[in-house]
CSV table of C-alpha atoms and ligand atoms in Angstrom, one decimal:
chain,number,residue,atom,x,y,z
G,622,PRO,CA,0.0,0.0,0.0
G,623,THR,CA,1.2,3.5,-0.8
G,624,PRO,CA,1.0,6.4,1.8
G,625,ALA,CA,-2.3,8.3,2.2
G,626,GLY,CA,-2.6,11.0,-0.3
G,627,TYR,CA,-0.4,9.4,-2.9
G,628,TYR,CA,-1.7,8.4,-6.3
G,629,ALA,CA,0.3,8.0,-9.5
G,630,LEU,CA,-0.4,11.0,-11.8
G,631,ASP,CA,-1.7,10.6,-15.3
G,632,ASN,CA,-2.3,13.0,-18.2
G,633,HIS,CA,-5.6,14.2,-16.6
G,634,SER,CA,-4.7,14.4,-12.9
G,635,VAL,CA,-1.4,16.2,-13.6
G,636,ARG,CA,-3.5,19.1,-15.0
G,637,ALA,CA,-5.6,19.3,-11.8
G,638,PHE,CA,-2.5,19.1,-9.7
G,639,LEU,CA,-0.8,22.0,-11.5
G,640,ASN,CA,-4.1,24.0,-11.6
G,641,GLY,CA,-4.1,23.8,-7.8
G,642,LEU,CA,-0.7,25.6,-7.7
G,643,PRO,CA,-1.3,29.3,-8.4
G,644,ASP,CA,2.3,30.0,-9.5
G,645,MET,CA,2.3,27.0,-11.9
G,646,ARG,CA,-1.1,27.9,-13.2
G,647,ALA,CA,0.1,31.4,-13.9
G,648,LYS,CA,3.3,30.2,-15.6
G,649,LEU,CA,1.3,27.9,-17.9
G,650,GLY,CA,-1.5,30.4,-18.6
G,651,GLY,CA,-4.9,29.6,-20.2
G,652,LYS,CA,-7.2,26.9,-19.1
G,653,PRO,CA,-6.0,23.5,-17.8
G,654,GLU,CA,-8.1,21.7,-20.5
G,655,THR,CA,-6.0,23.4,-23.2
G,656,TRP,CA,-2.6,22.4,-21.7
G,657,ALA,CA,-0.8,19.8,-23.7
G,658,VAL,CA,0.5,16.9,-21.5
G,659,GLU,CA,2.9,14.2,-22.5
G,660,GLU,CA,4.5,11.5,-20.2
G,661,VAL,CA,8.0,11.1,-21.5
G,662,GLY,CA,9.8,9.1,-18.8
G,663,ASP,CA,12.4,7.0,-20.5
G,664,GLY,CA,14.6,6.4,-17.4
G,665,ASN,CA,14.7,3.4,-15.2
G,666,LEU,CA,12.6,4.6,-12.2
G,667,ASN,CA,10.0,7.4,-12.5
G,668,LEU,CA,7.2,9.2,-14.2
G,669,VAL,CA,8.0,12.4,-16.1
G,670,PHE,CA,5.3,14.7,-17.6
G,671,LEU,CA,5.9,17.6,-19.9
G,672,VAL,CA,3.1,20.2,-19.7
G,673,ASP,CA,2.8,23.1,-22.2
G,674,GLY,CA,0.4,26.0,-21.8
G,675,PRO,CA,-0.1,29.1,-23.9
G,676,ASP,CA,2.3,31.1,-21.7
G,677,GLY,CA,4.9,28.6,-20.6
G,678,SER,CA,5.8,25.0,-19.8
G,679,VAL,CA,6.8,22.9,-16.8
G,680,CYS,CA,8.1,19.4,-16.2
G,681,VAL,CA,6.6,17.2,-13.4
G,682,LYS,CA,8.6,14.2,-12.1
G,683,GLN,CA,6.9,11.7,-9.7
G,684,SER,CA,8.2,8.6,-8.0
G,685,LEU,CA,6.4,5.3,-8.6
G,686,PRO,CA,6.2,2.7,-5.8
G,687,TYR,CA,8.3,0.3,-7.9
G,688,VAL,CA,11.3,0.3,-10.4
G,689,ARG,CA,9.7,1.5,-13.7
G,690,ALA,CA,12.1,-0.5,-15.8
G,691,ALA,CA,11.3,-3.8,-13.9
G,692,GLY,CA,7.6,-3.3,-13.0
G,693,GLU,CA,5.7,-3.9,-9.8
G,694,SER,CA,7.7,-7.1,-9.0
G,695,TRP,CA,10.5,-4.8,-7.9
G,696,PRO,CA,9.0,-2.5,-5.2
G,697,LEU,CA,10.8,0.7,-4.4
G,698,PRO,CA,9.9,3.3,-1.7
G,699,LEU,CA,8.6,6.6,-3.0
G,700,ASP,CA,10.9,8.9,-1.1
G,701,ARG,CA,13.5,9.3,-3.9
G,702,ALA,CA,11.5,12.4,-5.1
G,703,PHE,CA,12.2,14.0,-1.7
G,704,PHE,CA,15.9,13.5,-2.0
G,705,GLU,CA,16.0,14.7,-5.6
G,706,GLN,CA,14.2,18.0,-4.7
G,707,SER,CA,16.4,18.3,-1.6
G,708,TYR,CA,19.5,18.1,-3.8
G,709,TYR,CA,18.2,20.7,-6.2
G,710,ARG,CA,17.5,23.0,-3.2
G,711,ALA,CA,20.9,22.4,-1.6
G,712,VAL,CA,23.1,22.6,-4.7
G,713,GLY,CA,21.0,24.9,-7.0
G,714,PRO,CA,22.4,28.2,-5.8
G,715,HIS,CA,25.9,27.0,-6.6
G,716,VAL,CA,25.2,25.7,-10.1
G,717,GLU,CA,22.9,28.3,-11.6
G,718,GLY,CA,22.4,27.8,-15.3
G,719,LEU,CA,23.8,24.2,-15.1
G,720,ALA,CA,20.6,22.5,-13.7
G,721,PRO,CA,16.9,22.8,-14.4
G,722,ARG,CA,15.2,25.6,-12.3
G,723,PHE,CA,13.3,24.0,-9.4
G,724,TYR,CA,9.7,25.3,-8.8
G,725,HIS,CA,7.7,23.2,-6.3
G,726,TYR,CA,7.6,20.0,-4.2
G,727,GLN,CA,4.4,18.2,-3.3
G,728,PRO,CA,5.3,15.9,-0.4
G,729,GLU,CA,2.3,13.5,-0.4
G,730,LEU,CA,2.5,12.9,-4.1
G,731,TYR,CA,6.3,12.4,-4.0
G,732,ALA,CA,6.3,14.7,-7.1
G,733,PHE,CA,8.0,18.0,-7.9
G,734,VAL,CA,7.7,20.6,-10.6
G,735,MET,CA,10.8,22.0,-12.4
G,736,GLU,CA,11.7,23.9,-15.5
G,737,ARG,CA,10.8,22.1,-18.8
G,738,LEU,CA,14.1,22.0,-20.7
G,739,SER,CA,13.4,22.7,-24.4
G,740,PRO,CA,14.7,22.2,-27.0
G,741,HIS,CA,17.2,20.2,-25.0
G,742,ILE,CA,17.8,16.5,-25.6
G,743,ILE,CA,19.6,13.8,-23.5
G,744,LEU,CA,23.3,14.1,-24.1
G,745,ARG,CA,23.8,10.4,-24.6
G,746,ARG,CA,21.2,10.4,-27.4
G,747,GLY,CA,22.8,13.4,-29.1
G,748,LEU,CA,26.3,11.7,-29.0
G,749,ILE,CA,24.8,8.5,-30.4
G,750,GLU,CA,23.3,10.5,-33.2
G,751,GLY,CA,26.7,11.9,-34.0
G,752,ARG,CA,26.1,15.4,-32.7
G,753,ARG,CA,28.7,17.4,-30.9
G,754,TYR,CA,28.3,19.8,-28.0
G,755,PRO,CA,31.2,22.2,-27.8
G,756,HIS,CA,30.6,23.3,-24.3
G,757,VAL,CA,29.2,20.3,-22.5
G,758,ALA,CA,32.3,18.7,-21.0
G,759,GLN,CA,33.3,22.1,-19.6
G,760,HIS,CA,29.7,22.7,-18.3
G,761,VAL,CA,29.6,19.3,-16.6
G,762,GLY,CA,33.1,19.8,-15.2
G,763,GLU,CA,31.9,23.1,-13.7
G,764,PHE,CA,28.8,21.4,-12.3
G,765,ALA,CA,30.7,18.6,-10.6
G,766,ALA,CA,33.3,21.0,-9.1
G,767,ARG,CA,30.8,23.6,-7.9
G,768,SER,CA,28.3,21.2,-6.4
G,769,THR,CA,30.9,19.1,-4.6
G,770,PHE,CA,33.2,21.9,-3.4
G,771,ALA,CA,30.2,23.8,-2.0
G,772,THR,CA,29.1,20.8,0.1
G,773,SER,CA,32.5,19.6,1.2
G,774,ASP,CA,34.3,20.3,4.4
G,775,ILE,CA,36.4,22.7,2.4
G,776,GLY,CA,33.5,24.8,1.1
G,777,ALA,CA,31.0,24.4,3.9
G,778,THR,CA,31.1,24.3,7.7
G,779,ILE,CA,30.9,21.2,9.9
G,780,GLU,CA,27.4,22.2,10.9
G,781,GLU,CA,26.2,22.7,7.3
G,782,LYS,CA,27.7,19.4,6.1
G,783,ALA,CA,26.2,17.5,9.0
G,784,GLU,CA,22.7,18.5,7.9
G,785,TRP,CA,23.3,17.1,4.4
G,786,THR,CA,25.0,14.0,5.8
G,787,ALA,CA,22.1,13.3,8.2
G,788,SER,CA,19.3,14.0,5.8
G,789,PHE,CA,20.7,12.3,2.7
G,790,ALA,CA,21.9,9.2,4.7
G,791,LYS,CA,18.2,8.3,4.7
G,792,ASN,CA,18.3,7.9,0.9
G,793,THR,CA,18.9,4.2,1.7
G,794,SER,CA,16.7,2.6,-1.0
G,795,LEU,CA,18.7,4.3,-3.8
G,796,ILE,CA,22.1,3.9,-2.0
G,797,ARG,CA,21.2,0.2,-1.7
G,798,ILE,CA,20.3,0.0,-5.4
G,799,THR,CA,23.8,1.4,-6.3
G,800,ALA,CA,25.5,-0.9,-3.9
G,801,GLU,CA,23.8,-3.9,-5.4
G,802,VAL,CA,23.2,-3.0,-9.1
G,803,VAL,CA,26.5,-1.1,-9.7
G,804,PHE,CA,28.9,-2.8,-7.3
G,805,SER,CA,27.9,-6.3,-6.3
G,806,ASP,CA,25.5,-7.8,-8.8
G,807,PRO,CA,27.5,-7.5,-12.0
G,808,LEU,CA,30.3,-9.8,-10.8
G,809,SER,CA,27.9,-12.1,-8.9
G,810,GLN,CA,25.3,-14.7,-10.0
G,811,SER,CA,22.3,-12.4,-9.9
G,812,PRO,CA,19.0,-12.9,-11.7
G,813,ARG,CA,19.0,-9.2,-12.4
G,814,ASN,CA,22.1,-9.4,-14.6
G,815,ARG,CA,22.0,-9.6,-18.4
G,816,TRP,CA,24.5,-9.4,-21.2
G,817,THR,CA,24.8,-9.9,-24.9
G,818,SER,CA,24.3,-13.7,-25.0
G,819,PRO,CA,25.7,-16.0,-26.2
G,820,GLU,CA,28.5,-13.7,-27.5
G,821,LEU,CA,29.6,-12.5,-24.1
G,822,ASP,CA,28.8,-15.7,-22.1
G,823,GLY,CA,32.5,-16.5,-21.8
G,824,LEU,CA,33.6,-13.0,-20.8
G,825,ALA,CA,30.9,-12.9,-18.1
G,826,THR,CA,32.1,-16.2,-16.7
G,827,GLN,CA,35.7,-15.0,-16.9
G,828,PHE,CA,34.9,-11.7,-15.1
G,829,ARG,CA,32.9,-13.6,-12.3
G,830,ALA,CA,35.9,-15.9,-11.9
G,831,ASP,CA,38.4,-13.0,-11.6
G,832,SER,CA,39.1,-12.9,-7.8
G,833,ALA,CA,41.6,-10.0,-8.1
G,834,LEU,CA,39.0,-7.9,-10.0
G,835,LYS,CA,36.3,-8.7,-7.5
G,836,GLY,CA,38.7,-7.7,-4.7
G,837,ALA,CA,39.3,-4.4,-6.3
G,838,VAL,CA,35.6,-3.8,-6.8
G,839,ALA,CA,34.9,-4.7,-3.2
G,840,ASP,CA,37.5,-2.3,-2.0
G,841,ILE,CA,36.1,0.5,-4.0
G,842,GLY,CA,32.5,-0.4,-3.0
G,843,TRP,CA,33.6,0.0,0.6
G,844,ARG,CA,35.0,3.4,-0.2
G,845,PHE,CA,31.8,4.4,-2.0
G,846,LEU,CA,29.8,3.6,1.2
G,847,THR,CA,32.2,5.2,3.7
G,848,SER,CA,33.7,8.3,2.1
G,849,GLY,CA,31.5,11.2,3.1
G,850,GLN,CA,33.4,13.8,1.2
G,851,ALA,CA,30.6,16.0,-0.3
G,852,LEU,CA,27.0,15.9,-1.4
G,853,ILE,CA,27.3,14.0,-4.7
G,854,HIS,CA,24.8,13.7,-7.6
G,855,GLY,CA,25.1,9.9,-7.5
G,856,ASP,CA,24.1,9.1,-11.1
G,857,LEU,CA,26.0,11.5,-13.2
G,858,HIS,CA,26.1,9.6,-16.5
G,859,THR,CA,25.4,11.1,-20.0
G,860,GLY,CA,21.7,10.2,-19.6
G,861,SER,CA,21.5,12.7,-16.7
G,862,VAL,CA,22.6,15.7,-18.8
G,863,MET,CA,20.2,17.5,-21.2
G,864,VAL,CA,21.8,19.7,-23.9
G,865,THR,CA,21.5,22.1,-26.7
G,866,GLU,CA,24.5,23.4,-28.8
G,867,THR,CA,25.1,26.1,-26.2
G,868,ASP,CA,23.4,25.0,-23.0
G,869,SER,CA,23.9,22.0,-20.6
G,870,ARG,CA,21.8,21.0,-17.6
G,871,VAL,CA,22.5,18.3,-15.1
G,872,MET,CA,19.3,16.6,-13.9
G,873,ASP,CA,18.0,13.4,-12.2
G,874,PRO,CA,20.0,13.7,-8.9
G,875,GLU,CA,17.7,11.2,-7.0
G,876,PHE,CA,20.7,9.0,-6.0
G,877,SER,CA,22.4,11.9,-4.2
G,878,PHE,CA,24.0,11.4,-0.8
G,879,VAL,CA,27.1,12.5,1.0
G,880,GLY,CA,29.7,10.3,-0.7
G,881,PRO,CA,32.9,10.3,-2.7
G,882,ILE,CA,33.5,13.1,-5.1
G,883,GLY,CA,35.3,10.7,-7.5
G,884,TYR,CA,32.0,8.8,-8.0
G,885,ASP,CA,30.4,11.7,-9.9
G,886,VAL,CA,33.7,12.4,-11.8
G,887,GLY,CA,34.1,8.7,-12.7
G,888,ALA,CA,30.5,8.3,-13.8
G,889,PHE,CA,30.8,11.0,-16.4
G,890,LEU,CA,34.2,9.9,-17.5
G,891,ALA,CA,33.1,6.3,-17.9
G,892,ASN,CA,30.1,7.3,-19.9
G,893,LEU,CA,32.2,9.4,-22.3
G,894,VAL,CA,34.5,6.5,-22.8
G,895,MET,CA,31.6,4.0,-23.4
G,896,ASN,CA,30.1,6.4,-26.0
G,897,TYR,CA,33.6,6.6,-27.7
G,898,LEU,CA,33.9,2.8,-27.8
G,899,ALA,CA,30.3,2.4,-29.1
G,900,GLN,CA,30.7,4.9,-32.0
G,901,PRO,CA,31.7,2.2,-34.6
G,902,GLY,CA,28.4,0.5,-33.9
G,903,HIS,CA,26.6,3.6,-35.1
G,904,ALA,CA,28.7,4.0,-38.3
G,905,THR,CA,26.8,4.3,-41.6
G,906,ALA,CA,27.9,4.1,-45.2
G,907,GLY,CA,28.4,7.8,-45.2
G,908,ASP,CA,30.0,8.3,-41.8
G,909,ASP,CA,32.5,5.9,-40.2
G,910,ARG,CA,32.1,7.9,-36.9
G,911,ARG,CA,35.9,8.0,-36.4
G,912,GLU,CA,35.9,11.8,-36.1
G,913,GLN,CA,32.9,11.8,-33.8
G,914,ALA,CA,34.6,9.1,-31.6
G,915,ASP,CA,37.8,11.0,-31.3
G,916,TRP,CA,35.9,14.2,-30.4
G,917,VAL,CA,34.0,12.4,-27.7
G,918,LEU,CA,37.2,10.9,-26.2
G,919,ASP,CA,38.8,14.4,-26.3
G,920,GLN,CA,36.1,15.6,-23.9
G,921,VAL,CA,37.7,13.5,-21.1
G,922,PRO,CA,40.6,15.9,-20.5
G,923,VAL,CA,38.3,18.9,-21.1
G,924,PHE,CA,35.9,17.6,-18.4
G,925,TRP,CA,38.7,16.7,-15.9
G,926,ASN,CA,40.7,19.9,-16.4
G,927,THR,CA,37.6,22.0,-16.0
G,928,PHE,CA,36.7,20.1,-12.8
G,929,LYS,CA,40.1,20.4,-11.4
G,930,GLY,CA,40.6,24.0,-12.3
G,931,ARG,CA,37.3,25.1,-10.9
G,932,PHE,CA,37.7,23.1,-7.7
G,933,LEU,CA,41.2,24.6,-7.1
G,934,ALA,CA,39.9,28.1,-7.9
G,935,LEU,CA,37.1,27.8,-5.4
G,936,TRP,CA,39.5,26.5,-2.8
G,937,GLU,CA,41.5,29.7,-3.3
G,938,THR,CA,38.6,32.1,-3.1
G,939,SER,CA,35.8,30.4,-1.2
G,940,ALA,CA,37.2,28.0,1.4
G,941,ARG,CA,35.0,28.5,4.5
G,942,GLY,CA,35.0,25.0,5.8
G,943,ASP,CA,37.0,23.3,8.6
G,944,ALA,CA,39.3,21.1,6.5
G,945,TYR,CA,42.7,22.6,5.5
G,946,PRO,CA,42.0,25.7,7.6
G,947,ALA,CA,43.6,28.9,6.4
G,948,THR,CA,44.5,29.8,9.9
G,949,MET,CA,46.9,26.8,10.0
G,950,PHE,CA,48.6,27.8,6.8
G,951,ALA,CA,49.2,31.5,7.7
G,952,ASN,CA,52.9,31.6,7.2
G,953,PRO,CA,54.3,32.5,3.8
G,954,ALA,CA,56.4,29.3,3.9
G,955,ASP,CA,53.1,27.3,4.3
G,956,LYS,CA,51.9,28.4,0.8
G,957,ALA,CA,53.9,25.8,-1.1
G,958,VAL,CA,52.9,23.0,1.2
G,959,LEU,CA,49.2,23.9,0.9
G,960,ALA,CA,49.5,24.1,-2.9
G,961,ALA,CA,51.1,20.6,-2.9
G,962,ARG,CA,48.4,19.2,-0.6
G,963,ARG,CA,45.7,20.6,-3.0
G,964,GLU,CA,47.4,18.9,-6.0
G,965,ALA,CA,47.6,15.6,-4.1
G,966,PHE,CA,43.9,16.0,-3.1
G,967,LEU,CA,42.9,16.3,-6.8
G,968,ASP,CA,45.2,13.5,-7.8
G,969,GLN,CA,43.4,11.2,-5.3
G,970,ILE,CA,40.0,12.2,-6.7
G,971,PHE,CA,41.2,11.3,-10.2
G,972,ALA,CA,42.5,8.0,-8.9
G,973,ASP,CA,39.1,7.3,-7.2
G,974,ALA,CA,37.3,8.4,-10.4
G,975,ILE,CA,39.2,5.8,-12.5
G,976,GLY,CA,38.1,3.0,-10.1
G,977,TYR,CA,34.5,4.1,-10.1
G,978,ALA,CA,34.7,4.4,-13.9
G,979,GLY,CA,35.8,0.8,-14.0
G,980,VAL,CA,32.9,-0.3,-11.8
G,981,LYS,CA,30.3,1.8,-13.7
G,982,THR,CA,31.4,0.4,-17.0
G,983,ILE,CA,31.3,-3.2,-15.9
G,984,ARG,CA,27.7,-2.7,-14.6
G,985,ARG,CA,26.6,-1.5,-18.0
G,986,ILE,CA,27.9,-4.6,-19.8
G,987,PHE,CA,26.9,-7.4,-17.3
G,988,GLY,CA,24.4,-5.8,-14.9
G,989,PHE,CA,20.7,-4.8,-14.8
G,990,ALA,CA,20.7,-1.4,-16.5
G,991,HIS,CA,22.5,-1.1,-19.8
G,992,ASN,CA,23.4,2.0,-21.9
G,993,ILE,CA,21.7,2.8,-25.2
G,994,ASP,CA,25.2,3.6,-26.5
G,995,PHE,CA,25.6,-0.2,-26.9
G,996,ASP,CA,22.0,-1.4,-26.8
G,997,LEU,CA,21.0,0.6,-29.9
G,998,VAL,CA,23.6,-1.4,-31.8
G,999,ALA,CA,21.0,-3.9,-32.8
G,1000,ASP,CA,23.2,-6.6,-34.3
G,1001,PRO,CA,24.7,-8.6,-31.4
G,1002,ALA,CA,27.6,-9.6,-33.6
G,1003,ARG,CA,28.5,-6.0,-34.0
G,1004,ARG,CA,27.7,-5.0,-30.4
G,1005,ALA,CA,29.6,-7.7,-28.6
G,1006,PRO,CA,33.1,-6.7,-29.6
G,1007,LEU,CA,32.5,-3.1,-28.6
G,1008,GLU,CA,31.1,-4.2,-25.2
G,1009,THR,CA,34.1,-6.5,-24.8
G,1010,LYS,CA,36.5,-3.6,-25.3
G,1011,ALA,CA,34.6,-1.6,-22.7
G,1012,ALA,CA,34.7,-4.4,-20.2
G,1013,ASN,CA,38.4,-5.0,-20.8
G,1014,LEU,CA,39.3,-1.3,-20.4
G,1015,ALA,CA,37.3,-1.3,-17.2
G,1016,ARG,CA,39.2,-4.2,-15.9
G,1017,GLN,CA,42.5,-2.3,-16.6
G,1018,PHE,CA,41.1,0.7,-14.7
G,1019,LEU,CA,40.5,-1.5,-11.7
G,1020,LEU,CA,43.6,-3.7,-11.8
G,1021,GLU,CA,46.2,-1.4,-13.2
G,1022,PRO,CA,45.4,1.9,-11.6
G,1023,GLN,CA,49.0,3.0,-11.7
G,1024,ASN,CA,48.7,3.3,-15.5
G,1025,PHE,CA,45.9,5.9,-15.3
G,1026,ARG,CA,47.3,9.0,-13.7
G,1027,THR,CA,46.0,11.5,-16.2
G,1028,PRO,CA,43.1,11.9,-18.7
G,1029,GLU,CA,45.7,11.4,-21.5
G,1030,ASP,CA,46.4,8.0,-20.1
G,1031,VAL,CA,42.7,7.2,-20.4
G,1032,ILE,CA,42.7,8.4,-24.1
G,1033,ALA,CA,45.8,6.3,-24.9
G,1034,ALA,CA,44.4,3.1,-23.4
G,1035,ALA,CA,40.9,3.5,-24.9
G,1036,LYS,CA,42.5,4.0,-28.4
G,1037,VAL,CA,44.4,0.7,-28.3
G,1038,ILE,CA,42.0,-1.5,-26.4
B,2441,ADP,P1,14.5,8.7,-14.2
B,2441,ADP,O1,14.9,9.1,-12.8
B,2441,ADP,O2,13.4,7.7,-14.3
B,2441,ADP,O3,15.8,8.2,-14.9
B,2441,ADP,P2,14.8,11.2,-15.6
B,2441,ADP,O4,14.9,12.3,-14.6
B,2441,ADP,O5,16.1,10.8,-16.1
B,2441,ADP,O6,14.0,10.0,-15.0
B,2441,ADP,O7,13.9,11.7,-16.8
B,2441,ADP,C1,13.5,10.8,-17.8
B,2441,ADP,C2,13.3,11.6,-19.1
B,2441,ADP,O8,12.4,12.6,-19.0
B,2441,ADP,C3,14.6,12.2,-19.5
B,2441,ADP,O9,15.4,11.3,-20.3
B,2441,ADP,C4,14.2,13.4,-20.4
B,2441,ADP,O10,13.9,12.9,-21.7
B,2441,ADP,C5,12.9,13.8,-19.7
B,2441,ADP,N1,13.1,14.9,-18.8
B,2441,ADP,C6,13.4,14.8,-17.5
B,2441,ADP,N2,13.5,16.0,-16.9
B,2441,ADP,C7,13.2,16.9,-17.8
B,2441,ADP,C8,13.1,18.3,-17.9
B,2441,ADP,N3,13.3,19.1,-16.8
B,2441,ADP,N4,12.7,18.9,-19.1
B,2441,ADP,C9,12.5,18.2,-20.2
B,2441,ADP,N5,12.6,16.8,-20.2
B,2441,ADP,C10,12.9,16.2,-19.1
B,2442,SR1,C1,17.3,-0.3,-10.8
B,2442,SR1,S1,17.9,1.2,-11.2
B,2442,SR1,C2,19.1,1.0,-12.3
B,2442,SR1,C3,19.8,2.3,-12.6
B,2442,SR1,O1,19.0,3.4,-13.1
B,2442,SR1,C4,19.5,4.6,-12.6
B,2442,SR1,O2,19.6,5.5,-13.6
B,2442,SR1,C5,20.8,4.3,-11.9
B,2442,SR1,O3,21.9,4.3,-12.8
B,2442,SR1,C6,20.5,2.9,-11.4
B,2442,SR1,O4,21.7,2.2,-11.0
B,2443,MG,MG1,17.4,9.2,-15.5
B,2444,MG,MG1,16.8,8.7,-12.1
B,2445,MG,MG1,26.5,4.5,-14.4
């Protein structure tokens, strides 16, 4: 049974819901009967409605009491909408122009209203179609740096961070999904796993038999659960970014909690690399996709360098937290030491990101939720070799971390895999 007051919205009741919110009614304009409504949810979990009126548009996102991609056989608590809106409220002021504007939360419906992004499309789809977005890697790097710096013990006080830590620690149903679906299932015998079969049957067996690989994944799974560094997005793949040529917005932060910064960085990095490796699968007679693939891979250093540059710049100008306190580094001679600690800090985030990138790639090849980068390659004989490359590169990320110190190392390895 769902909580009192909850019902799943449909194209009719979403109009009544918005009509009852004076600000939203005014934004849309006209009469509710004239509003155009479309349910466009294509993600794994939730309902998403786009509503257009004569004067404006909004987007309504609502939790369902189960995993949408699996159906009612996989129940899931509704409270993810609460955490998604909490994240937008916490991080929104620091990432203006890089996320949808947040308008309203309706607690008993586990639904919220936000800016309808238009004519934006999902970044992953655009890249698959062979489109380029000259600013997106920079924008997402800015987003990742600004959101995590502002909620870390460098950018925020102990008291502020404690509020996020305590509140988002209750996002247990989604933290559990990540722990299981991303970290443990893909290298276990799980009925939720799938892969391109029979082509990848041998590779799946080989990966499940690789004790060293499982050890590395288990170590990093522990760090995922225990590294409360900052409020992270928690699902920052290329399907959580909507884009136009000039504008980029990070959305879908329902998996947010106070966790490791490298998880967000690694998610975006892994998804760029997977898109790169999938490009030959989308080649046509007129376009072998080589230039597109190289362009996608070249976004890895753009993303990382922007992230690092912004994080360090904020550390210089906006450190108001309790870690690395300025008072302790007051002598002129301390400056060089602090600069070196900052560099080492960012090197560690990069190292963490490589490990998380490995885990997040393996889950897309052998786990429950796959990427359309590969899945839209309809012919399994064409898809399987591309997925094999991704899995093998991920294994290198996890077992040979010493070979991945810079984004250029990632590019070099991806090109020869
Ligand atoms: P889920 O949590 O189920 O993955 P998402 O938040 O990713 O749901 O949204 C699913 C889809 O809905 C997106 O892929 C996108 O097409 C559309 N969508 C989501 N938010 C917006 C928005 N603010 N404006 C326009 N379309 C959106
Ligand atoms: C059962 S949920 C599977 C995945 O969908 C979300 O987008 C997250 O990536 C999650 O792991
Ligand atoms: Mg989504
Ligand atoms: Mg989601
Ligand atoms: Mg992922």
